[in-house]
mmCIF file of C-alpha atoms in Angstrom:
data_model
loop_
_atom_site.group_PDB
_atom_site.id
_atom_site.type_symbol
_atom_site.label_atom_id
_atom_site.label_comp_id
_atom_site.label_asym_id
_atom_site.label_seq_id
_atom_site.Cartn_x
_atom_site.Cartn_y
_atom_site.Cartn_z
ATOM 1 C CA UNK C 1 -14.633 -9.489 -24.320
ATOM 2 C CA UNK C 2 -14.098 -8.926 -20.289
ATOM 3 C CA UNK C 3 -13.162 -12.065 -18.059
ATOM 4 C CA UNK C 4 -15.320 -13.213 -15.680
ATOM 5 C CA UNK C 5 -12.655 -15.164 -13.960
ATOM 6 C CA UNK C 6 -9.425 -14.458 -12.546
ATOM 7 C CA UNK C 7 -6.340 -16.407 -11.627
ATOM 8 C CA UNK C 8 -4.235 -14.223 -9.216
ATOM 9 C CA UNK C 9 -0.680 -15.297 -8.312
ATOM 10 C CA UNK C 10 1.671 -13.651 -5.533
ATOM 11 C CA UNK C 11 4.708 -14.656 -3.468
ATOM 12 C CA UNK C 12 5.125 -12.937 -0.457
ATOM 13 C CA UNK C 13 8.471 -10.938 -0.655
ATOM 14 C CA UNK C 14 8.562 -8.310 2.376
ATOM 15 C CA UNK C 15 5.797 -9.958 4.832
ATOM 16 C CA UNK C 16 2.355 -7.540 4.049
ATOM 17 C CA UNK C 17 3.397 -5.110 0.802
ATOM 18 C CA UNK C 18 3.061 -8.161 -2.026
ATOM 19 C CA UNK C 19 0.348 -9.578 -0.767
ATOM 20 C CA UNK C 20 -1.260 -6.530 0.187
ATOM 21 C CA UNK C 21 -2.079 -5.433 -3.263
ATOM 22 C CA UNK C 22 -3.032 -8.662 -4.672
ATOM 23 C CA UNK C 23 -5.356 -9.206 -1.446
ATOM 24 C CA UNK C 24 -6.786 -5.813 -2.153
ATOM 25 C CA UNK C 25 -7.240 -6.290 -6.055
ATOM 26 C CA UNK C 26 -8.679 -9.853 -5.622
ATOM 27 C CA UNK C 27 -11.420 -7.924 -3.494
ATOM 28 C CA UNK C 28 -12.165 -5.455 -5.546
ATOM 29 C CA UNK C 29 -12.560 -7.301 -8.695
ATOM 30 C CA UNK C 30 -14.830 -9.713 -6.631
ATOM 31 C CA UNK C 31 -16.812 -7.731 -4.503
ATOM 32 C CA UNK C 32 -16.762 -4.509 -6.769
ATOM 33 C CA UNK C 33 -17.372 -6.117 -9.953
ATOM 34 C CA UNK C 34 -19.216 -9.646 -9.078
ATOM 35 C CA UNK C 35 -15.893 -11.693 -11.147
ATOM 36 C CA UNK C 36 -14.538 -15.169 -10.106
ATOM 37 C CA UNK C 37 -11.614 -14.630 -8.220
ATOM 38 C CA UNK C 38 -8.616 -17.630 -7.264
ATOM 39 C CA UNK C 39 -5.756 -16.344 -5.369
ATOM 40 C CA UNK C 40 -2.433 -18.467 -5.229
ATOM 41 C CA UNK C 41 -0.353 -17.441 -2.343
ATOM 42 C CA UNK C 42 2.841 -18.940 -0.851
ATOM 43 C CA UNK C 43 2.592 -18.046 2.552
ATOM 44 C CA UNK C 44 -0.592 -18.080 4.234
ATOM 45 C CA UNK C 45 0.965 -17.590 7.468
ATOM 46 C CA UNK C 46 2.276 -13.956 6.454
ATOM 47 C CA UNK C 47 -1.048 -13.700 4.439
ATOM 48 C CA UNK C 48 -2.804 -14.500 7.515
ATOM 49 C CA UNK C 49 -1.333 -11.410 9.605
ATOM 50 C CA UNK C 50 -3.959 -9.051 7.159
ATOM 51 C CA UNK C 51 -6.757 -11.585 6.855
ATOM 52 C CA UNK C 52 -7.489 -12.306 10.275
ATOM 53 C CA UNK C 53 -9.858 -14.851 8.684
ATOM 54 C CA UNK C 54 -7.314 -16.884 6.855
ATOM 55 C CA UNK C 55 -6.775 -20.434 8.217
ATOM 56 C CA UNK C 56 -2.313 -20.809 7.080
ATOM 57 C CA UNK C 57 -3.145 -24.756 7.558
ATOM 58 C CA UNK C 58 -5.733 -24.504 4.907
ATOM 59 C CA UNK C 59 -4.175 -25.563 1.093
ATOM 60 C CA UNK C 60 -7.830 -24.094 -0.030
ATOM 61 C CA UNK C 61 -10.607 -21.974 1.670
ATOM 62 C CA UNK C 62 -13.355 -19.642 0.634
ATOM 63 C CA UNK C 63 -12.632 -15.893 2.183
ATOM 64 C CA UNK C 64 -14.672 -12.713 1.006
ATOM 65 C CA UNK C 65 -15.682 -14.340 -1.562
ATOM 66 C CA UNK C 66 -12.573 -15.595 -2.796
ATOM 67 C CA UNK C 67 -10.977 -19.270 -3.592
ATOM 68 C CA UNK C 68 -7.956 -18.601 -1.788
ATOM 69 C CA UNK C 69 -4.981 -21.447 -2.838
ATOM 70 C CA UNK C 70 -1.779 -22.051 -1.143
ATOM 71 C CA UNK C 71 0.643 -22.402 -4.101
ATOM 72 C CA UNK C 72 3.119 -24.581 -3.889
ATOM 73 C CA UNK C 73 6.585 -24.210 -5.200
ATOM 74 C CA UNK C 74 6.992 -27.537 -6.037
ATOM 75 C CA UNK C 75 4.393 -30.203 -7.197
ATOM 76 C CA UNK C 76 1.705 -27.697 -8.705
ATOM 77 C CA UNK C 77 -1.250 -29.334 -9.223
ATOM 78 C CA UNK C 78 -1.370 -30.374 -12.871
ATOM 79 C CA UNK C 79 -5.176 -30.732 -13.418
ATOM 80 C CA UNK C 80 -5.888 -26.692 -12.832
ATOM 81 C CA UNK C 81 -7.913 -24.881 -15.271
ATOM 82 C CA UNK C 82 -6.242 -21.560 -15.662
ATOM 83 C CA UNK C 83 -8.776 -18.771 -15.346
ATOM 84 C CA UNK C 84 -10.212 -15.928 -18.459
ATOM 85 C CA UNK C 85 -7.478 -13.570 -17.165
ATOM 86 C CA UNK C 86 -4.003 -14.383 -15.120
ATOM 87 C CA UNK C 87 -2.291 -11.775 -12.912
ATOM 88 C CA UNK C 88 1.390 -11.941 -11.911
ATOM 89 C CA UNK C 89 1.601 -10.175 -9.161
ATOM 90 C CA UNK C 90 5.448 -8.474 -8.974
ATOM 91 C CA UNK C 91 6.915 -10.663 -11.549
ATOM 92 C CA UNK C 92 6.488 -13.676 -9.948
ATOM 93 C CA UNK C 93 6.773 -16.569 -12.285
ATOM 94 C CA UNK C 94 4.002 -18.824 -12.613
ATOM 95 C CA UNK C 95 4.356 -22.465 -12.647
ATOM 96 C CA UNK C 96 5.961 -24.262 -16.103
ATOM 97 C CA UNK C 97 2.894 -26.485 -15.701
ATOM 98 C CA UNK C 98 0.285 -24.053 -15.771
ATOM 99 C CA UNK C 99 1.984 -21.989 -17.933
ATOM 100 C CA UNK C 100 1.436 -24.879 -20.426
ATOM 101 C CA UNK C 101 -2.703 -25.356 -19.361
ATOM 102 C CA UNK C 102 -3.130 -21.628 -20.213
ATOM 103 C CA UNK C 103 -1.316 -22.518 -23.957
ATOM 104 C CA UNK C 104 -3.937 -25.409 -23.944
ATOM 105 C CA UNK C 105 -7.006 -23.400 -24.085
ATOM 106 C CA UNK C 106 -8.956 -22.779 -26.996
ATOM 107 C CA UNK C 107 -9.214 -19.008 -26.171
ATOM 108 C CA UNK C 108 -5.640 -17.747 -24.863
ATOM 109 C CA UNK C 109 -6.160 -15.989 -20.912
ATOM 110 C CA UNK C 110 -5.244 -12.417 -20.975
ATOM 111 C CA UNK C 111 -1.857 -12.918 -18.833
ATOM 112 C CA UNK C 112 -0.995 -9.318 -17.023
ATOM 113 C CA UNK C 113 2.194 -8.869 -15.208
ATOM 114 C CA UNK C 114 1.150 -6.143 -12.632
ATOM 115 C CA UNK C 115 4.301 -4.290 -11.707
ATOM 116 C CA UNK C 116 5.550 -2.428 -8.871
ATOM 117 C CA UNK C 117 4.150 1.124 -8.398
ATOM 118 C CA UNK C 118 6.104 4.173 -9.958
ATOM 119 C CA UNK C 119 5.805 7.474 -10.777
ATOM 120 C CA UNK C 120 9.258 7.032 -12.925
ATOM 121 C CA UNK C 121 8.846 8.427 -16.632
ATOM 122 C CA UNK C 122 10.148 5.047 -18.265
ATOM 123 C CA UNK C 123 7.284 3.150 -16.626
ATOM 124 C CA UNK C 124 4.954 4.790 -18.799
ATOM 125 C CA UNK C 125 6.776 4.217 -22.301
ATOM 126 C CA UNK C 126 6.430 0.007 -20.870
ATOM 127 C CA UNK C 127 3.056 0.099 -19.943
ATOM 128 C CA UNK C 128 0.652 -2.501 -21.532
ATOM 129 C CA UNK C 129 3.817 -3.641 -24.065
ATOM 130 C CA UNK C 130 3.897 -7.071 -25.075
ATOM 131 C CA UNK C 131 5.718 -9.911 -24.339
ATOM 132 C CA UNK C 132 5.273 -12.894 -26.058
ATOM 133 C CA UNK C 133 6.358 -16.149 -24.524
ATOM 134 C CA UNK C 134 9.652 -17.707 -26.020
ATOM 135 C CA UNK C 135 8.569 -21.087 -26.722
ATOM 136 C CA UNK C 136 4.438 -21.410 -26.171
ATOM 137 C CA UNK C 137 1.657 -19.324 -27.857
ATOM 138 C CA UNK C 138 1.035 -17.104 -25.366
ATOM 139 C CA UNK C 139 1.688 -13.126 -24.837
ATOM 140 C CA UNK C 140 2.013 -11.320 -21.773
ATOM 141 C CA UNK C 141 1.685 -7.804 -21.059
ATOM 142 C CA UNK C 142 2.897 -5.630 -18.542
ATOM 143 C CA UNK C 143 0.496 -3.348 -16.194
ATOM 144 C CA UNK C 144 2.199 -0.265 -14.599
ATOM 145 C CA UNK C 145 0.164 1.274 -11.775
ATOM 146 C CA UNK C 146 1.316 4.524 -11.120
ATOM 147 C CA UNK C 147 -0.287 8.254 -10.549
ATOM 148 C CA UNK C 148 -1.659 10.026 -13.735
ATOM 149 C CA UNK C 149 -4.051 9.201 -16.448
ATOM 150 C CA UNK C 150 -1.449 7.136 -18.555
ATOM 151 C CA UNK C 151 -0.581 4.592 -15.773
ATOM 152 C CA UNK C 152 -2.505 2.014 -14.827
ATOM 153 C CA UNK C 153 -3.570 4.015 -11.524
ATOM 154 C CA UNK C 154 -3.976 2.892 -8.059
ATOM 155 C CA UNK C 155 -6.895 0.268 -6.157
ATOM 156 C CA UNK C 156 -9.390 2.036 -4.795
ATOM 157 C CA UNK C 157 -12.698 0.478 -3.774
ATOM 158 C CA UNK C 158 -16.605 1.609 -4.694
ATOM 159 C CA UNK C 159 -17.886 3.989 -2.115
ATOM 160 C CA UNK C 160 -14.333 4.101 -0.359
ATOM 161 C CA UNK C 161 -13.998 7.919 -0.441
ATOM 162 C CA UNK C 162 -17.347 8.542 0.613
ATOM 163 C CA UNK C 163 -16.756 6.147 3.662
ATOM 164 C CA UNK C 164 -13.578 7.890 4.190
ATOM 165 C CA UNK C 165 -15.092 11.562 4.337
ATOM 166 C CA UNK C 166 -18.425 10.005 6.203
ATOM 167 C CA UNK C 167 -15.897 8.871 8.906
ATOM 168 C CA UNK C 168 -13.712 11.761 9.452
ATOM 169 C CA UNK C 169 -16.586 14.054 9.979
ATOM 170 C CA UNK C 170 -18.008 11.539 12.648
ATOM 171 C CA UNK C 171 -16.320 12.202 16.388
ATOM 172 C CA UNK C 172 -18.060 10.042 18.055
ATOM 173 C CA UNK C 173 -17.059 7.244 15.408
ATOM 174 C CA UNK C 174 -13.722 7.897 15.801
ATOM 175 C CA UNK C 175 -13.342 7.981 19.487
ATOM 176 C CA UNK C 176 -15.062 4.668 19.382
ATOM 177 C CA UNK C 177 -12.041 3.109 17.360
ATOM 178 C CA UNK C 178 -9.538 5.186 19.544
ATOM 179 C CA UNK C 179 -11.783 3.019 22.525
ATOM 180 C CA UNK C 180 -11.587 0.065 20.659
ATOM 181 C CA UNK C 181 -7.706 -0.157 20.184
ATOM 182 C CA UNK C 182 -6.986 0.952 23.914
ATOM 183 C CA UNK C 183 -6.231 4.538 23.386
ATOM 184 C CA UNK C 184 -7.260 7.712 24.649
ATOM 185 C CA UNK C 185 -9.490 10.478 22.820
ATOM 186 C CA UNK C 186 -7.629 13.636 21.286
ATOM 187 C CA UNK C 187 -6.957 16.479 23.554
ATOM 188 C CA UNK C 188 -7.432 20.142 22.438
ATOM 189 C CA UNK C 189 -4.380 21.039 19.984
ATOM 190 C CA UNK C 190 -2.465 17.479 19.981
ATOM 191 C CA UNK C 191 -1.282 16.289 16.415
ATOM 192 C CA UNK C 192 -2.029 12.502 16.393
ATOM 193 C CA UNK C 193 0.238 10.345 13.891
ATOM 194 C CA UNK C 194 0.372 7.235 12.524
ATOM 195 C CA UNK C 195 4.251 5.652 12.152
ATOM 196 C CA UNK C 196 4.343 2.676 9.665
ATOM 197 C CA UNK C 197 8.381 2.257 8.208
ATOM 198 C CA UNK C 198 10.915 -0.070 7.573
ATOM 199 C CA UNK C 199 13.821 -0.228 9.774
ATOM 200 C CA UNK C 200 14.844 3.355 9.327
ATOM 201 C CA UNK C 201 17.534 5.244 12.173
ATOM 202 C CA UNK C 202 15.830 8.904 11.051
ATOM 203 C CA UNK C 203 12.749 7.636 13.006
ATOM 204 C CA UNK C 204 14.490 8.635 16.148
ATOM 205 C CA UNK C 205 15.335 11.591 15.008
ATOM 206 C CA UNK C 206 11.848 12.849 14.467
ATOM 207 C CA UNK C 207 10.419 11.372 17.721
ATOM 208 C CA UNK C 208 12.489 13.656 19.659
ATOM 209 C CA UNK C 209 11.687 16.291 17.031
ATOM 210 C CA UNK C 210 8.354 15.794 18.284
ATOM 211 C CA UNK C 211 8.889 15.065 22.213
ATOM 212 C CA UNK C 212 10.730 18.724 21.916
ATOM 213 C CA UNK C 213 8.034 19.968 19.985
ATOM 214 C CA UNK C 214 5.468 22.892 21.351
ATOM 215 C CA UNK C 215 2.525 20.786 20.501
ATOM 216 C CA UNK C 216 1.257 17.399 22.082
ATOM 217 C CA UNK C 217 2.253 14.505 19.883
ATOM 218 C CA UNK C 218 0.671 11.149 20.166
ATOM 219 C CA UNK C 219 2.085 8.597 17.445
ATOM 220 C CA UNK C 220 0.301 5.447 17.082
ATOM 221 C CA UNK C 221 2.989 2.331 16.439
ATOM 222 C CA UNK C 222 1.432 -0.743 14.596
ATOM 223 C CA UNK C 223 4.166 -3.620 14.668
ATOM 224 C CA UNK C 224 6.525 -3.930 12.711
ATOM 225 C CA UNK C 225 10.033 -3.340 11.151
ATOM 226 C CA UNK C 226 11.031 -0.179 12.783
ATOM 227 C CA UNK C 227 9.683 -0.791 16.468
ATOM 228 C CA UNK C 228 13.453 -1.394 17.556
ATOM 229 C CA UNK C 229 14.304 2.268 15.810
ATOM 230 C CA UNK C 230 11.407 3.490 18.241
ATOM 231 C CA UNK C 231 12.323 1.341 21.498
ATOM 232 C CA UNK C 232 15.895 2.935 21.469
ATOM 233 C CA UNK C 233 14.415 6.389 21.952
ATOM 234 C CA UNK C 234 13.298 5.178 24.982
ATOM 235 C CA UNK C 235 15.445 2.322 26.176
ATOM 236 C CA UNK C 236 13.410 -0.107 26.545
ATOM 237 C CA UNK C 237 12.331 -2.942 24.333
ATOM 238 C CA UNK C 238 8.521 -2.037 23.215
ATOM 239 C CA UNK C 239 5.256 -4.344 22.021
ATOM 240 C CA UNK C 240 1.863 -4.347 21.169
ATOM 241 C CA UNK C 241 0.096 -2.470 24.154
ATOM 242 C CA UNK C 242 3.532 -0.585 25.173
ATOM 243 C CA UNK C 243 2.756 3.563 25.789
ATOM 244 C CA UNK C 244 6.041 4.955 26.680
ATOM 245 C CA UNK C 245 6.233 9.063 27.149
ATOM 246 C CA UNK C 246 8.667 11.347 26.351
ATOM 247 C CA UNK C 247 8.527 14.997 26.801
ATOM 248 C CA UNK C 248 5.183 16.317 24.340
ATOM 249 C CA UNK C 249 5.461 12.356 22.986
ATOM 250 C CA UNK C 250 3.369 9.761 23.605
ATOM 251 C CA UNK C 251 3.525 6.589 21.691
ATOM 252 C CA UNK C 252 1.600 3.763 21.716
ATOM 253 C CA UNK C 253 2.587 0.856 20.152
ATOM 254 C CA UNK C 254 -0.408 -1.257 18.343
ATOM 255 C CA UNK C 255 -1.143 -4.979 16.860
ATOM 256 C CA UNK C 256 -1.035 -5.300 13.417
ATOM 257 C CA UNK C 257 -4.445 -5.192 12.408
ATOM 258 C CA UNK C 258 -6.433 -6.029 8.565
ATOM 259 C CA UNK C 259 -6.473 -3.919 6.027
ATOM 260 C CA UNK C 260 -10.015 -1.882 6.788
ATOM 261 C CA UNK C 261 -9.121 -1.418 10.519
ATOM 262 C CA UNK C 262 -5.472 0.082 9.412
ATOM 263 C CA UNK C 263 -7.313 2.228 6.646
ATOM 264 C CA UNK C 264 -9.246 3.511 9.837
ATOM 265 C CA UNK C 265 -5.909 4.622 11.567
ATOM 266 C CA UNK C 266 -4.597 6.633 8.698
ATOM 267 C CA UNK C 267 -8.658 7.931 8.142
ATOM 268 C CA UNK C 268 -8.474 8.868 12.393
ATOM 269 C CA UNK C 269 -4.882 10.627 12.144
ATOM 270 C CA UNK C 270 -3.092 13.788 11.250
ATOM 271 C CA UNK C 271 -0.348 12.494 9.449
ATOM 272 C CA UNK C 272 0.508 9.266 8.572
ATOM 273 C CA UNK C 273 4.087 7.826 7.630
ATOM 274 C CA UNK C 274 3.810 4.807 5.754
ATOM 275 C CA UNK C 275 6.308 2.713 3.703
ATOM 276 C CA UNK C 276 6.422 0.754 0.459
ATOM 277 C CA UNK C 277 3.564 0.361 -1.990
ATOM 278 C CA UNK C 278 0.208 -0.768 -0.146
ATOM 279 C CA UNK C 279 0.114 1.533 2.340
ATOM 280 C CA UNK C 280 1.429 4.511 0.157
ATOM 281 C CA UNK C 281 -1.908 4.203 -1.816
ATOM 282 C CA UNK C 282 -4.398 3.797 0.978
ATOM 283 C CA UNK C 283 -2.480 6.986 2.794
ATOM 284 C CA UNK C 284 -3.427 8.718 -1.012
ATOM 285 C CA UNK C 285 -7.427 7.990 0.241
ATOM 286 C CA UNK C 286 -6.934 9.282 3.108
ATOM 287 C CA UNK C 287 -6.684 12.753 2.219
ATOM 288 C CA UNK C 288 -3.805 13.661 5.015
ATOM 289 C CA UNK C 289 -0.452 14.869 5.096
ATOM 290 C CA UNK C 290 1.731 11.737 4.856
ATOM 291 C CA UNK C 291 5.660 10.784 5.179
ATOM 292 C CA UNK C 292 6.816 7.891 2.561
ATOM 293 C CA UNK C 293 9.350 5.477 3.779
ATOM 294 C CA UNK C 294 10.130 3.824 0.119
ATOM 295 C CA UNK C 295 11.541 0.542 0.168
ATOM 296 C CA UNK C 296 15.168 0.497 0.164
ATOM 297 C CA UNK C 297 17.405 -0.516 -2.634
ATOM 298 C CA UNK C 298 20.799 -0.694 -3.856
ATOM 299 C CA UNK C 299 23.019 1.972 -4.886
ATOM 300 C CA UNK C 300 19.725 4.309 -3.794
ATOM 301 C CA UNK C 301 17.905 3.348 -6.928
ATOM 302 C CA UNK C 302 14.996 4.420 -4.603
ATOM 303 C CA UNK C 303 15.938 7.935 -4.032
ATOM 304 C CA UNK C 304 15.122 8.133 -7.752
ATOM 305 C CA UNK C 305 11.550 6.262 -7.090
ATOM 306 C CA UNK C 306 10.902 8.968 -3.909
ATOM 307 C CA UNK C 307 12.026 12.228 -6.483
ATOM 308 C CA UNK C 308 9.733 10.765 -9.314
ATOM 309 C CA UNK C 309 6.805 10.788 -6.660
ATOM 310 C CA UNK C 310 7.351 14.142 -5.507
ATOM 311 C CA UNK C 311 7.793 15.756 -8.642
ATOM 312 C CA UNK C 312 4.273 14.450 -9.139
ATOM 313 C CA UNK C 313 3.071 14.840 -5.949
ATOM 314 C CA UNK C 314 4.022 18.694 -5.446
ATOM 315 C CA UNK C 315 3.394 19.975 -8.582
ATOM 316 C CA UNK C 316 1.628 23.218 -8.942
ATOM 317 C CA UNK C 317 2.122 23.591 -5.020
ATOM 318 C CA UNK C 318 4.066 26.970 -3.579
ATOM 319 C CA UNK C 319 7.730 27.065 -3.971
ATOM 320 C CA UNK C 320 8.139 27.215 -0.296
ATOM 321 C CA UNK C 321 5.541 24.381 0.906
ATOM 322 C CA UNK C 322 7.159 21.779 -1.891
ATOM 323 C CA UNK C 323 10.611 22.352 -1.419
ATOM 324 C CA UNK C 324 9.713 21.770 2.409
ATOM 325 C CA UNK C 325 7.829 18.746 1.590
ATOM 326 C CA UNK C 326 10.509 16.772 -0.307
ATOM 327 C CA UNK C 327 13.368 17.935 2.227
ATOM 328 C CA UNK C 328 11.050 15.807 4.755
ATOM 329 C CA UNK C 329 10.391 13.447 2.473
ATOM 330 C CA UNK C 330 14.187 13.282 1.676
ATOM 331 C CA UNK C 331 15.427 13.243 5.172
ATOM 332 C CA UNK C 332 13.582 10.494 5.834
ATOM 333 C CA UNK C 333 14.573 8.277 3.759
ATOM 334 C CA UNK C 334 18.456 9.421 3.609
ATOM 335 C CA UNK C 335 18.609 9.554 7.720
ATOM 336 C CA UNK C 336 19.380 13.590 7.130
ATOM 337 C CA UNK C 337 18.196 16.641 9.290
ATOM 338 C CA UNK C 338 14.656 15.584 10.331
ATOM 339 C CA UNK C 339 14.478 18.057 13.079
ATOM 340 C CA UNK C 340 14.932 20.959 10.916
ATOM 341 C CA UNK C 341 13.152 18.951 7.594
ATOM 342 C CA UNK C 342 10.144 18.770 10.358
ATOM 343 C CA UNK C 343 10.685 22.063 12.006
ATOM 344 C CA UNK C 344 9.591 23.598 7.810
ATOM 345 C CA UNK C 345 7.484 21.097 7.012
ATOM 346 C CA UNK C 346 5.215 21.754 10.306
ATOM 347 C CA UNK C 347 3.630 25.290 9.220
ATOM 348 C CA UNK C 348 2.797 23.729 6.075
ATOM 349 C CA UNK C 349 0.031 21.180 7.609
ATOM 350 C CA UNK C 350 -3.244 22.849 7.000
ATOM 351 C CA UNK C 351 -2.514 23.694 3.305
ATOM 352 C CA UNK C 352 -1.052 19.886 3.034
ATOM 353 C CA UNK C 353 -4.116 18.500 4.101
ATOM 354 C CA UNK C 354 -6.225 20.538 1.655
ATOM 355 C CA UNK C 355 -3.519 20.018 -0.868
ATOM 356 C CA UNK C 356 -3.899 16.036 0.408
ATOM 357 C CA UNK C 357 -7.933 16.013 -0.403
ATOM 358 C CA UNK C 358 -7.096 17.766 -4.161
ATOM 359 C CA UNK C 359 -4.131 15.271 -4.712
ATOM 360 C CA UNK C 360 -6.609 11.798 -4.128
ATOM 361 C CA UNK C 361 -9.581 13.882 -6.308
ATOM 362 C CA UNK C 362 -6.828 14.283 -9.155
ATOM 363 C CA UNK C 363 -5.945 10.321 -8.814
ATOM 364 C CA UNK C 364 -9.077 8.920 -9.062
ATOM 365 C CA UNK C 365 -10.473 11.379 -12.117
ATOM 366 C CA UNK C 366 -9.748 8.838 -14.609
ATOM 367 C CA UNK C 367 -11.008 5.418 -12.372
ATOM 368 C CA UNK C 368 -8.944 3.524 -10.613
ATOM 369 C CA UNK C 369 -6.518 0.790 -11.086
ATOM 370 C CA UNK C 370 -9.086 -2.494 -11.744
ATOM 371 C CA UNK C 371 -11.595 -0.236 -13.728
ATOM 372 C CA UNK C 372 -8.406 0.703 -16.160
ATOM 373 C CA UNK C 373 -7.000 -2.804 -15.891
ATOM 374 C CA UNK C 374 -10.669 -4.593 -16.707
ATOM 375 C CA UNK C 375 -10.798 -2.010 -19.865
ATOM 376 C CA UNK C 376 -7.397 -2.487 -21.135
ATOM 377 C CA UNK C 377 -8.003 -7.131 -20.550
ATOM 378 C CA UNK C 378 -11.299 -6.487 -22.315
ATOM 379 C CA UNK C 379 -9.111 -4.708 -25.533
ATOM 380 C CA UNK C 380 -6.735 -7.629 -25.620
ATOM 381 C CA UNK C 381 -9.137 -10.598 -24.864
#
């Protein structure tokens, strides 16, 4: 039998990725599929940065249609009645006492541990195992999102794509937003970008790439970790509202916005580099060339991550246009050549972005990550 009520846990690890995905799931399972939805979150104030409607001060508030709870590390509320299904976001452990409430119930919750996204082969030999809890009668299983039918596959909302395609084919629409956000409309031949990353010294590398480039560049800034990486290009410290100009460059340097106005950006752009998990899969709807900046990790346990994606990612592409597209993609994220990386990636853009539009069909073929999770919850319930 499906739930009809969820209980979604997340601790907010790198500021917006975490919470990101569990903001975007709650949604979907609420708005998209009409289910109860309470999200536990331990900082609101972070949370707040996407949800421009959030109120941090608020232990409990109603948002999209969503009972939005500040979870507390310590003192959980002991009277909570633990939802039909229970989502740990990331591994995040969930409270000893309501651990115990879920044990309590006459029907068991289904208890999912959603996982970080991979395209890694082992992730698919763990996907929906088992684990049963070592001292109360309860079993959790684990929930792999990832990029072919035997993953769990990737959030994507009802009527997303056709928004997306509606929106890209609308000028006028677009030069609204461009309006909106204090920019200029495109000029005849520039390549407009979208640069989202961690702290990452390449970035440099491929502005001036671009400011010595034959074509007119404009790259689009939104806060964030690797805003220092770009204000050294230019020597100058940079913030929201900055434009600084450099040769055939012209950044501007944007507030952090929600999550619908940034899936506008990468919608409005020519290429998009984006980092970690979140906005990797909203880059996938938007059906453009795109640049991953994967979350570093230790002793480059993430190069293997990047390699796993690309295998995926490229596959069945020409020799020539995927070996270019994982030297970028490489060179990125080991601080290598991006000048010549870019310099052979470049010719490649107008068969990328077709190959982009194929690559999001193939995704979503077999549904998308809450339609696969509610089937696989309804099995075990």
């Amino acid at each position: 039998m499906s739930p009809r009520s969820w209980d979604i846990f997340c601790t907010v690890i790198d500021n917006y990725g975490d919470i990101g995905v569990a903001w975007r799931l709650a949604r979907r399972l609420a708005r998209d599929h009409g289910h109860d939805v309470r999200l536990w979150v331990d900082d609101l104030a972070s949370f707040a940065r996407i949800a421009p409607g959030l109120d941090p001060a608020l232990p409990q508030q109603a948002l999209a249609g969503i009972d939005i709870r500040h979870w507390p590390q310590t003192d959980f509320p002991a009277d909570i009645a633990p939802a039909d299904a229970v989502i740990e976001a990331f591994g995040c452990r969930l409270p000893d006492s309501f651990e115990a409430a879920m044990a309590a119930r006459a029907v068991k919750p289904a208890w999912i541990n959603l996982e970080y996204l991979s395209a890694e082969d082992w992730t698919l030999s763990h996907h929906k195992l088992p684990s049963p809890h070592p001292r109360l009668p309860l079993t959790k299983h684990f929930f792999f999102p990832g990029f072919d039918a035997a993953s769990g596959g990737l959030i994507c909302e009802d009527g997303l794509i056709d928004a997306r395609t509606c929106w890209q084919a609308d000028e006028a629409a677009q030069n609204a937003y461009w309006l909106r956000r204090g920019l200029p409309p495109r000029v005849a031949g520039e390549l407009r970008v979208s640069l989202f990353a961690y702290h990452n010294p390449a970035a440099s590398q491929l502005l001036q790439a671009w400011a010595d480039g034959p074509l007119p560049v404009r790259c689009l800034v939104p806060e964030g970790k690797v805003l220092p990486d770009v204000a050294g290009l230019f020597g100058r410290a940079l913030r929201a509202g900055d434009h600084a100009r450099l040769g055939n460059l012209d950044v501007h340097v944007l507030p952090l916005s929600d999550q619908d106005d940034y899936d506008r950006l990468l919608w409005s752009c020519d290429f998009n580099c984006v980092r970690g998990e979140d906005s990797l899969v909203r880059s996938q709807w938007a059906a453009r060339p795109m640049l991953w900046h994967i979350y570093p990790q230790d002793d480059d346990a993430h190069i293997a991550k990047l390699e796993a994606f690309l295998e995926q990612y490229c596959a069945g592409l020409p020799a020539g246009m995927a070996a270019a597209l994982r030297a970028l993609n490489l060179a990125w994220n080991r601080n290598g050549d991006i000048p010549t990386a870019w310099r052979d990636a470049a010719p490649w853009l107008p068969a990328w972005r077709e190959h982009a539009t194929n690559w999001q069909q193939h995704l979503l073929k077999d549904g998308d990550l809450a339609a696969r999770l509610l089937h696989f919850v309804g099995e075990i319930s």
